[in-house]
Short mmCIF file of C-alpha atoms in Angstrom, two decimals:
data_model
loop_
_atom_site.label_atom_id
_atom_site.label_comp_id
_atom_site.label_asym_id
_atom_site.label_seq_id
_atom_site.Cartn_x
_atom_site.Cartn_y
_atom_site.Cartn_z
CA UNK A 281 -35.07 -4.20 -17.55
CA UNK A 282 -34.44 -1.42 -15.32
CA UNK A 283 -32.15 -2.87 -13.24
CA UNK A 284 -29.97 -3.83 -16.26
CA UNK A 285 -30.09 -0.20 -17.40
CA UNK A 286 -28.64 0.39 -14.02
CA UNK A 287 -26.52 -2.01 -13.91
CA UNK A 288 -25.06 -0.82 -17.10
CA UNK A 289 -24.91 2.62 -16.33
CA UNK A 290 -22.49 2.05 -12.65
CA UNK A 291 -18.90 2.49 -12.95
CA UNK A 292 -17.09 -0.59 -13.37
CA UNK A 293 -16.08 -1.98 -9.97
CA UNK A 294 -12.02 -0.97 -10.80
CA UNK A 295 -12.73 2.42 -11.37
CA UNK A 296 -15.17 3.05 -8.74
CA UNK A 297 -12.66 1.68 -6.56
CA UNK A 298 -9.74 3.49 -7.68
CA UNK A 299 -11.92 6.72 -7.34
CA UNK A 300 -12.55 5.69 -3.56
CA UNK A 301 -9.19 5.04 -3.08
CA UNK A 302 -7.83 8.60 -4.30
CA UNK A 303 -10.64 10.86 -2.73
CA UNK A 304 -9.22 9.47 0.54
CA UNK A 305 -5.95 10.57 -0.02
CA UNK A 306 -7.36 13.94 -0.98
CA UNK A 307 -9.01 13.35 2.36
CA UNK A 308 -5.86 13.32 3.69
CA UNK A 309 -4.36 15.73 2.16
CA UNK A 310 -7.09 18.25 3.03
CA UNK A 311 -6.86 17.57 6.75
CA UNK A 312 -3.08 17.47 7.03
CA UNK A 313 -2.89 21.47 7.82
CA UNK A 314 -4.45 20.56 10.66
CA UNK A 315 -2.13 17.60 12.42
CA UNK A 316 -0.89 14.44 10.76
CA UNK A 317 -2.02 12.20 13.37
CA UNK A 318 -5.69 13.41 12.39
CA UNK A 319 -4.79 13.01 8.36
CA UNK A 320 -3.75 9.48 9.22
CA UNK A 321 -6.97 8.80 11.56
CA UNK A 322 -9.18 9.91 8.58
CA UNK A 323 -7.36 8.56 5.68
CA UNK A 324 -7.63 5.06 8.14
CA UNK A 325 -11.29 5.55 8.82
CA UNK A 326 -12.00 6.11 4.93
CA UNK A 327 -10.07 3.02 3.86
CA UNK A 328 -11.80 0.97 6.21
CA UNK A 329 -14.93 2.08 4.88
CA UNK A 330 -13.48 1.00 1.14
CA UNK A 331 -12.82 -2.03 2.63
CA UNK A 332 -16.11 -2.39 4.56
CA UNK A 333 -17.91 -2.01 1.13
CA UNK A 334 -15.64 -3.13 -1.00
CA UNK A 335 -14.12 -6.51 0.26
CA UNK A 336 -10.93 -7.70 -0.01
CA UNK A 337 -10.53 -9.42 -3.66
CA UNK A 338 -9.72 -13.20 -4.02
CA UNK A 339 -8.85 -14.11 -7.10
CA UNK A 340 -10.86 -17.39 -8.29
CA UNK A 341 -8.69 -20.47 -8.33
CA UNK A 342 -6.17 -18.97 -6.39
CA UNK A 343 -3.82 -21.07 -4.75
CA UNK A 344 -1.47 -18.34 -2.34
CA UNK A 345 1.98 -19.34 -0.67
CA UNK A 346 2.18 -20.89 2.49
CA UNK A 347 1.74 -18.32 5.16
CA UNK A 348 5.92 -19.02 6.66
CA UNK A 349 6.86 -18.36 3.10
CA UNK A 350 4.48 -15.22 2.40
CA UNK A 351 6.24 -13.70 5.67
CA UNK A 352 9.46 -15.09 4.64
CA UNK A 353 8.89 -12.97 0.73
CA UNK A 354 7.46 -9.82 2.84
CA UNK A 355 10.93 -9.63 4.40
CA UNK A 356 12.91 -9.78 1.45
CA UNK A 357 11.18 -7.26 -0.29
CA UNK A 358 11.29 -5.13 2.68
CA UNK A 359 14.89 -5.71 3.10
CA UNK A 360 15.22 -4.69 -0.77
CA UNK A 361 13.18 -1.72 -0.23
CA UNK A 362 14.70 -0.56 2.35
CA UNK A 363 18.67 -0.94 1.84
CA UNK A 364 18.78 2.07 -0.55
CA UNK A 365 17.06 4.82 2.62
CA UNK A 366 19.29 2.75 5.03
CA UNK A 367 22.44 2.81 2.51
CA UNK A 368 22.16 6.56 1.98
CA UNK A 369 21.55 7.08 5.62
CA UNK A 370 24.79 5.08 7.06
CA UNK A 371 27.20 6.90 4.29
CA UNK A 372 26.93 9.92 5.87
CA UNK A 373 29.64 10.95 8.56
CA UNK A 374 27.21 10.44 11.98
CA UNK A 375 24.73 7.85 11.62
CA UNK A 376 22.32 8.03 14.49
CA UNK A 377 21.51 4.53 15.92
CA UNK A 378 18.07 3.26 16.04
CA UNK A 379 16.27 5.51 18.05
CA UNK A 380 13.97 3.18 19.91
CA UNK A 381 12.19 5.66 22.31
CA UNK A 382 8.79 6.93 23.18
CA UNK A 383 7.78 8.36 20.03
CA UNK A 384 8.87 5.91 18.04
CA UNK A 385 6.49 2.82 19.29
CA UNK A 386 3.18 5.23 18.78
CA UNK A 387 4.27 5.66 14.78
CA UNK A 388 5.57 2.46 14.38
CA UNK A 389 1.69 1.22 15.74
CA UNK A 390 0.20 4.00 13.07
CA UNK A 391 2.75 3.35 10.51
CA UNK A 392 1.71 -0.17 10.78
CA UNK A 393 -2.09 0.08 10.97
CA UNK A 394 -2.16 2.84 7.83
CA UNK A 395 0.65 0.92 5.49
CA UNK A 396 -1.41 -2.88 6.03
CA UNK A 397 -4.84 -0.89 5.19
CA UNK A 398 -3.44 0.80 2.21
CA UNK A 399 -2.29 -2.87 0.81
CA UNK A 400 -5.42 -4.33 1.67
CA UNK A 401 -7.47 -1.51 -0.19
CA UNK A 402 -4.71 -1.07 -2.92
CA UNK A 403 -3.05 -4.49 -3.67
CA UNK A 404 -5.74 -6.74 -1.85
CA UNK A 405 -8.98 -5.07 -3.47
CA UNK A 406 -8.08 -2.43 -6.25
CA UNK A 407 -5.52 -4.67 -7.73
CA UNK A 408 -7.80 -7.70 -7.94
CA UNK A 409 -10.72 -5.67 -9.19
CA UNK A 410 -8.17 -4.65 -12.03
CA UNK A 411 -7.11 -7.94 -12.74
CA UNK A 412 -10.40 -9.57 -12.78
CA UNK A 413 -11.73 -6.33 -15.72
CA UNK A 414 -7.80 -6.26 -17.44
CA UNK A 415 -5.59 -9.19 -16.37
CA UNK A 416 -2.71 -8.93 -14.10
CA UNK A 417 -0.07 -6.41 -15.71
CA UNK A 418 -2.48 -3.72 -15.89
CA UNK A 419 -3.62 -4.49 -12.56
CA UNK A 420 -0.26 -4.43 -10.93
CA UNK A 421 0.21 -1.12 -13.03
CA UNK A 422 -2.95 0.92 -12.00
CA UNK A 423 -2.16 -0.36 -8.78
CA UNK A 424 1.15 0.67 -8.28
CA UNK A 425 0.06 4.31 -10.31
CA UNK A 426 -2.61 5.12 -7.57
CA UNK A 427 0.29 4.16 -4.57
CA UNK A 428 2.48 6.56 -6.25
CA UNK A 429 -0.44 9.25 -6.48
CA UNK A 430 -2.02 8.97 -3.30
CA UNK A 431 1.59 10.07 -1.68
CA UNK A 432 1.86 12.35 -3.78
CA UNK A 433 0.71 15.10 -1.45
CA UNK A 434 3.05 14.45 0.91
CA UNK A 435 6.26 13.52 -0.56
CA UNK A 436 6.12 15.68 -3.92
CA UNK A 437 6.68 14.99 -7.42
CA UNK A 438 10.77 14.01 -6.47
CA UNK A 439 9.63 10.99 -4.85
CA UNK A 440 7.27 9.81 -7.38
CA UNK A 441 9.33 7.13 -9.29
CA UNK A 442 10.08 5.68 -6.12
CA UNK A 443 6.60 5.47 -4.90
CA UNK A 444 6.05 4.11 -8.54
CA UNK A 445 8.34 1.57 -8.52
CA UNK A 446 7.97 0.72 -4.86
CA UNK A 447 4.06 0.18 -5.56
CA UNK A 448 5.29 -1.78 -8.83
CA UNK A 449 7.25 -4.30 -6.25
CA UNK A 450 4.25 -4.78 -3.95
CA UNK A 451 2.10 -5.39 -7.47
CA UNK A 452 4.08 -7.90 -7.98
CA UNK A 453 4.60 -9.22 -5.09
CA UNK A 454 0.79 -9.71 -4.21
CA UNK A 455 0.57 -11.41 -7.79
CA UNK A 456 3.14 -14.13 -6.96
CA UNK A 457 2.00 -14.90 -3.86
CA UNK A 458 -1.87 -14.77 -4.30
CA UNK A 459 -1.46 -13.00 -0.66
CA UNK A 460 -1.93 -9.34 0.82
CA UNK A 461 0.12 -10.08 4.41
CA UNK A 462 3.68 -10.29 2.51
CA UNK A 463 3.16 -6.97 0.92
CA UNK A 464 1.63 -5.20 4.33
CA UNK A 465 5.05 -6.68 5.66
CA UNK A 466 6.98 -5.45 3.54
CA UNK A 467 5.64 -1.71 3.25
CA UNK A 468 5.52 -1.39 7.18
CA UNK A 469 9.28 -2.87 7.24
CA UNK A 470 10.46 -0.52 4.80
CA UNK A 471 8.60 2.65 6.84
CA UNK A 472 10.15 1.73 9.44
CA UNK A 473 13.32 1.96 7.88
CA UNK A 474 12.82 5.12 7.28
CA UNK A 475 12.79 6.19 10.79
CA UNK A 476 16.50 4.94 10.62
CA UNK A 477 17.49 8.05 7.86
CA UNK A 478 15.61 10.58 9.42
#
C-alpha cells in the first residue's frame, strides 16, 4: 500500500526527465561566466549522470536501421542542416577556408562528446520516455522544445526557431530510424559546420 502511494505520488518518468535535462542547462548557464570549457565539462558531467540513472530508452518492438544506413541518414541530415550556416557563410566576399589548426581539433573532440550526450539524453532517453507516456509526435515535440530551450542561454531568443526546428529534424530522425548514432552524427556534423561561418 505504501509503496503504491509512492509510486503514485513520483513524477512521471517524462517529466522528471525533462526537469533533469533543463536544470543542467541552467547548470550551464550558471557556470558559463566563469569559462566555457568548464560550462561544457559540467553540463557533460550532469548528462552523464541523467544517463547513468536514467538509461537510454528502447522502444519495445523496435526494429532500428542497419547501422551503414543509420550513418548514411546522420549525414544527410547533417548535410541539410548545415548548407544554410555554410550557404550564408560562402556568399559573403572572403570566405575563410577550413581552418584546420590547433584549436580546432580540441572543440571538435568537445563539440563531439557534448552534441552525442545531449542526443543520447534528449532524443535517446527523453524522447522515448515521451513516446512511451504520449506516442511519438508529442515525443518528437517536447523533445525538440527542450533542445531549443536548453540553448537558449547561449544563443538567445533569435536562434530559437532554428534550434526548434533543428531539434524537430533530429525528433524525427531518431523516430525513423529507431537509432540515437544517426542523430549524434548529424548534430556534431552540423557544429562543425559552424566552425566554417565563424
Amino acid at each position: 500500500m505504501i509503496a503504491s502511494r509512492a509510486r503514485a505520488a513520483a513524477p512521471p518518468r517524462a517529466a522528471r526527465i525533462t526537469v533533469l535535462v533543463l536544470g543542467a542547462a541552467l547548470a550551464r548557464a550558471s557556470v558559463a561566466p566563469a569559462g566555457e570549457g568548464l560550462a561544457a565539462a559540467v553540463f557533460a558531467a550532469l548528462l552523464i549522470g541523467i544517463l547513468a540513472i536514467e538509461g537510454v530508452g528502447a522502444r519495445p518492438g523496435d526494429r532500428p536501421w542497419p547501422l551503414k544506413r543509420s550513418i548514411l541518414s546522420g549525414l544527410g541530415v547533417a548535410a541539410v542542416l548545415a548548407a544554410p550556416v555554410l550557404w550564408s557563410a560562402s556568399a559573403g566576399p572572403a570566405w575563410p577556408p577550413i581552418p584546420v589548426h590547433g584549436a580546432f581539433l580540441p572543440w571538435a573532440a568537445a563539440v563531439a562528446l557534448v552534441a552525442s550526450l545531449e542526443e543520447a539524453t534528449i532524443r535517446g532517453t527523453l524522447q522515448q520516455a515521451w513516446r512511451a507516456e504520449a506516442g511519438p509526435v508529442p515525443a518528437i515535440l517536447c523533445g525538440a522544445l527542450v533542445f531549443a530551450a536548453i540553448h537558449l542561454p547561449r544563443y538567445g531568443l533569435s536562434v530559437m526557431p532554428l534550434d526548434l526546428a533543428v531539434g524537430l529534424a533530429l525528433g524525427g530522425l531518431r523516430e525513423l530510424t529507431g537509432r540515437v548514432l544517426p542523430c549524434a552524427i548529424a548534430h556534431t556534423a552540423a557544429d562543425w559546420a559552424a566552425w566554417l561561418s565563424a
